[in-house]
Coordinates of C-alpha atoms in Angstrom, one line a residue:
M1 CA 1.2 -9.3 -6.8
G2 CA -2.4 -8.4 -7.5
T3 CA -5.3 -9.1 -5.3
S4 CA -6.5 -12.1 -7.3
T5 CA -3.1 -13.7 -7.4
S6 CA -3.1 -17.2 -5.9
S7 CA -1.0 -17.9 -2.8
A8 CA -1.1 -20.5 -0.1
G9 CA -0.3 -17.7 2.4
P10 CA 1.9 -18.1 5.5
G11 CA 1.0 -20.9 7.8
S12 CA 0.9 -21.3 11.5
G13 CA 4.0 -21.7 13.7
V14 CA 6.1 -19.3 11.6
S15 CA 7.4 -16.0 12.8
L16 CA 4.8 -13.2 12.8
D17 CA 7.5 -10.9 11.5
P18 CA 9.6 -12.2 8.6
P19 CA 13.3 -11.9 9.3
W20 CA 14.1 -10.6 5.9
L21 CA 11.5 -7.8 5.9
D22 CA 13.9 -5.1 7.2
D23 CA 16.3 -5.8 4.3
V24 CA 13.5 -5.2 1.8
A25 CA 12.3 -2.0 3.6
G26 CA 15.8 -0.7 3.9
A27 CA 16.6 -1.1 0.2
V28 CA 13.6 0.8 -1.0
G29 CA 14.8 3.8 -3.1
G30 CA 18.4 3.1 -2.3
G31 CA 19.4 3.1 -5.9
C32 CA 17.4 6.1 -6.9
S33 CA 19.3 8.7 -9.0
V34 CA 17.3 11.5 -7.3
P35 CA 18.4 11.6 -3.6
P36 CA 15.8 12.6 -1.1
G37 CA 16.0 16.0 0.5
D38 CA 16.9 14.4 3.8
M39 CA 19.6 11.7 4.2
E40 CA 18.2 10.2 7.4
P41 CA 18.8 6.4 7.7
A42 CA 15.6 4.4 7.7
V43 CA 14.0 3.8 11.0
S44 CA 11.8 0.6 11.1
P45 CA 9.0 0.2 13.6
P46 CA 9.3 -2.8 15.9
G47 CA 7.9 -6.0 14.4
A48 CA 5.7 -8.6 16.1
V49 CA 7.4 -11.0 18.5
G50 CA 6.7 -14.7 18.5
A51 CA 5.2 -17.4 16.3
S52 CA 1.8 -17.3 14.6
P53 CA -1.1 -19.4 16.2
A54 CA -2.8 -22.3 14.6
A55 CA -5.6 -21.5 12.1
R56 CA -4.5 -17.8 12.3
Y57 CA -6.6 -16.8 9.3
G58 CA -9.6 -19.0 9.8
D59 CA -12.0 -16.4 10.9
A60 CA -10.7 -13.8 8.4
R61 CA -11.1 -16.3 5.5
R62 CA -14.7 -17.1 6.6
E63 CA -15.7 -13.4 6.7
M64 CA -13.8 -12.6 3.5
G65 CA -15.7 -15.4 1.7
K66 CA -19.0 -13.9 2.8
F67 CA -18.0 -10.5 1.5
L68 CA -16.9 -12.0 -1.8
R69 CA -20.2 -13.8 -2.3
N70 CA -22.6 -11.0 -1.2
G71 CA -20.6 -7.7 -1.3
D72 CA -21.6 -6.7 2.3
S73 CA -18.8 -4.4 3.5
Q74 CA -19.4 -5.4 7.1
H75 CA -18.1 -8.9 6.3
L76 CA -15.0 -7.2 4.8
R77 CA -14.6 -5.1 7.9
N78 CA -14.8 -8.2 10.1
A79 CA -12.3 -10.0 7.9
L80 CA -9.8 -7.2 8.3
G81 CA -10.4 -7.1 12.1
H82 CA -9.8 -10.9 12.4
Y83 CA -6.8 -10.6 10.0
S84 CA -5.3 -7.9 12.3
R85 CA -6.1 -9.4 15.7
R86 CA -5.4 -13.1 15.3
G87 CA -3.7 -13.4 12.0
S88 CA -1.1 -10.7 12.5
G89 CA -0.8 -10.3 16.3
G90 CA -2.7 -7.0 16.6
A91 CA -3.0 -3.6 14.9
Q92 CA 0.6 -2.5 15.6
A93 CA 2.0 -5.8 14.3
A94 CA -0.3 -5.7 11.2
A95 CA 1.0 -2.2 10.4
S96 CA 4.6 -3.1 11.1
R97 CA 4.3 -6.1 8.8
M98 CA 3.6 -3.6 6.0
R99 CA 6.7 -1.5 6.8
A100 CA 8.3 -2.2 3.4
S101 CA 5.0 -0.8 1.9
T102 CA 5.0 2.4 4.0
R103 CA 8.8 2.9 3.4
A104 CA 8.1 2.6 -0.3
G105 CA 5.2 5.0 0.0
A106 CA 7.3 7.5 1.8
S107 CA 10.0 7.3 -0.8
L108 CA 7.4 7.7 -3.6
F109 CA 6.1 10.9 -1.8
S110 CA 9.6 12.3 -1.4
F111 CA 10.5 11.5 -5.0
L112 CA 7.4 13.1 -6.5
S113 CA 7.9 16.2 -4.3
S114 CA 11.5 16.5 -5.4
V115 CA 10.8 16.2 -9.1
S116 CA 7.7 18.5 -9.0
Q117 CA 9.6 21.2 -7.2
G118 CA 12.9 20.7 -9.0
A119 CA 14.4 20.5 -5.6
S120 CA 17.9 19.4 -6.7
T121 CA 20.1 19.3 -9.7
E122 CA 19.5 15.5 -9.9
A123 CA 15.8 15.9 -9.9
R124 CA 15.8 18.5 -12.6
Q125 CA 18.1 16.4 -14.8
W126 CA 15.9 13.3 -14.3
V127 CA 12.8 15.2 -15.4
E128 CA 14.6 16.8 -18.4
S129 CA 16.0 13.5 -19.5
L130 CA 12.6 11.8 -19.4
Q131 CA 10.8 14.7 -21.1
A132 CA 13.3 14.5 -23.9
T133 CA 11.8 11.2 -24.9
N134 CA 8.3 12.7 -25.3
P135 CA 6.9 10.1 -22.9
S136 CA 3.2 9.1 -22.6
A137 CA 1.6 9.2 -19.2
E138 CA 2.1 5.4 -19.0
D139 CA 5.8 5.9 -19.8
V140 CA 6.2 8.4 -17.0
V141 CA 4.5 6.0 -14.5
D142 CA 6.8 3.2 -15.5
A143 CA 9.9 5.4 -15.2
I144 CA 8.8 6.5 -11.7
V145 CA 8.3 2.9 -10.5
R146 CA 11.6 1.7 -12.1
E147 CA 13.4 4.6 -10.3
L148 CA 12.1 3.8 -6.9
A149 CA 11.5 0.0 -7.0
P150 CA 13.7 -1.9 -9.4
A151 CA 12.8 -5.5 -10.0
G152 CA 13.2 -7.7 -7.0
G153 CA 12.3 -11.3 -6.1
S154 CA 10.2 -11.0 -3.0
P155 CA 6.4 -10.8 -2.9
D156 CA 6.6 -7.6 -0.9
E157 CA 8.7 -5.9 -3.7
E158 CA 6.4 -7.2 -6.4
S159 CA 3.4 -5.9 -4.4
F160 CA 4.6 -2.3 -3.8
R161 CA 5.7 -2.0 -7.5
D162 CA 2.2 -3.1 -8.5
A163 CA 0.6 -0.7 -6.0
M164 CA 2.7 2.3 -7.1
A165 CA 1.9 1.8 -10.7
L166 CA -1.8 1.1 -10.2
A167 CA -2.3 4.0 -7.8
L168 CA -0.6 6.4 -10.2
H169 CA -2.7 5.2 -13.1
E170 CA -5.9 5.5 -11.2
L171 CA -5.1 9.0 -10.0
L172 CA -4.3 10.1 -13.5
R173 CA -7.5 8.5 -14.8
D174 CA -9.7 10.1 -12.2
D175 CA -8.1 13.6 -12.6
T176 CA -6.7 14.2 -16.1
S177 CA -5.4 17.6 -14.9
V178 CA -2.7 15.9 -12.8
D179 CA 0.8 16.0 -14.2
P180 CA 2.9 13.2 -12.5
L181 CA 6.1 15.3 -13.0
S182 CA 4.5 18.4 -11.4
M183 CA 2.2 17.2 -8.7
G184 CA 0.8 19.4 -5.9
V185 CA 1.1 18.2 -2.3
N186 CA -2.7 17.5 -2.1
D187 CA -2.5 15.2 -5.2
I188 CA 0.5 13.4 -3.6
W189 CA -1.4 12.8 -0.4
E190 CA -4.4 11.5 -2.4
L191 CA -2.0 9.2 -4.2
M192 CA -0.8 7.9 -0.8
K193 CA -4.4 6.9 0.1
G194 CA -4.8 4.9 -3.1
Y195 CA -1.4 3.3 -2.8
L196 CA -1.9 2.2 0.8
A197 CA -5.4 0.8 -0.1
I198 CA -3.9 -1.3 -2.9
E199 CA -1.1 -2.5 -0.7
A200 CA -3.4 -3.5 2.1
A201 CA -5.7 -5.3 -0.3
N202 CA -2.7 -7.1 -1.8
R203 CA -1.3 -8.1 1.6
L204 CA -4.7 -9.4 2.8
C205 CA -5.4 -11.5 -0.3
F206 CA -1.8 -12.8 -0.5
D207 CA -1.9 -14.0 3.2
L208 CA -5.4 -15.4 3.1
G209 CA -4.6 -17.6 0.1
P210 CA -6.7 -18.4 -3.0
I211 CA -10.0 -16.9 -1.6
F212 CA -11.2 -15.6 -4.9
E213 CA -10.8 -19.1 -6.5
S214 CA -12.4 -20.9 -3.5
A215 CA -15.4 -18.5 -3.6
Q216 CA -16.0 -19.7 -7.2
L217 CA -16.9 -16.3 -8.5
D218 CA -17.4 -15.4 -12.1
P219 CA -14.8 -13.0 -13.6
I220 CA -17.0 -9.9 -13.6
T221 CA -17.8 -10.4 -9.9
V222 CA -14.1 -10.9 -9.1
V223 CA -13.3 -7.5 -10.7
L224 CA -16.2 -5.9 -9.0
R225 CA -15.2 -7.2 -5.5
E226 CA -11.5 -6.1 -6.0
R227 CA -12.6 -2.6 -6.8
E228 CA -15.1 -2.6 -3.9
M229 CA -12.4 -3.8 -1.5
R230 CA -9.8 -1.2 -2.7
R231 CA -12.5 1.6 -2.5
F232 CA -13.5 0.6 1.0
L233 CA -9.9 0.5 2.2
K234 CA -9.1 3.9 0.6
N235 CA -12.0 5.5 2.4
E236 CA -11.0 4.0 5.7
I237 CA -7.3 4.5 5.6
G238 CA -7.8 7.9 3.9
L239 CA -9.7 9.2 7.0
H240 CA -6.6 8.5 9.1
V241 CA -4.2 9.9 6.5
D242 CA -6.1 13.2 6.5
L243 CA -6.2 13.2 10.3
L244 CA -2.4 12.8 10.5
R245 CA -1.0 14.6 7.5
G246 CA -0.8 17.9 9.3
T247 CA 1.3 16.6 12.2
A248 CA 4.6 17.6 10.4
A249 CA 5.4 20.5 8.1
N250 CA 7.6 19.5 5.2
P251 CA 7.9 16.0 6.6
T252 CA 11.1 13.9 6.1
R253 CA 10.9 10.4 4.7
N254 CA 11.0 8.9 8.3
Q255 CA 8.2 11.2 9.3
L256 CA 6.2 10.3 6.3
D257 CA 6.8 6.6 7.0
A258 CA 5.7 7.1 10.6
I259 CA 2.5 8.9 9.4
L260 CA 1.6 6.0 7.0
Q261 CA 2.4 3.4 9.7
E262 CA 0.2 5.2 12.2
A263 CA -2.7 5.5 9.6
L264 CA -2.6 1.8 9.0
K265 CA -2.4 1.0 12.8
M266 CA -5.4 3.3 13.5
T267 CA -7.4 1.7 10.7
F268 CA -6.7 -1.8 11.9
E269 CA -7.6 -0.8 15.5
L270 CA -10.9 0.4 14.2
F271 CA -11.6 -2.9 12.4
E272 CA -10.7 -4.8 15.6
A273 CA -13.0 -2.7 17.7
D274 CA -15.9 -3.7 15.5
L275 CA -15.6 -7.4 16.3

């Protein structure tokens, strides 16, 4: 989906919680040839109830436009607070709206842990089969994304495929010692921070519509603001991920999903409190 992709965004009067979202979230990782260590059925958080208000994103768009023009992160913080409170129905609802994203993140975490530890016959066979092709780092990233998130038609599916790939590429670029087929737990948690930041930025820009185009920015500034936005979100979300990651030893996918959901909720609550 990309943060600069144009979209009209959802309007007013529509359901705050898309009825098809649980189907997308429930399908994540379902066709993976490396089964997770746990076989728990997915547990989705409750979605927002009711229809969206008129001009739901008006304040968020105004503040976002200011950030894009001057780069002041306080305007970005305000945009996120308004996006959560009025545009999404509150922090809990904003986090729940991203439940396909957090389910995909939990599946990515579980998958990387399995292949890194050789936790099952299927995991070892998957790694051996891939290594036999003498893959580049880019090939490995593409294989991981294909395994977890095969091509689908919804914007949410497109978004978390994009976020998985970009977060992995950025982690490997920033730390060349990381092997995506043998990642330590700290590296995987760091990946989760980047992944959630990209997903939150994608979600914001998709819902707010063609804000980059309406701000009439030059291409260099567009790239700069996208990076600033993702870096800001990674720092803010990452604080809560670090706070919560120790709440479960050897977490299951559902526990990971709950941790990522709570990290998003706490972050949106913080943005709302600043308004």
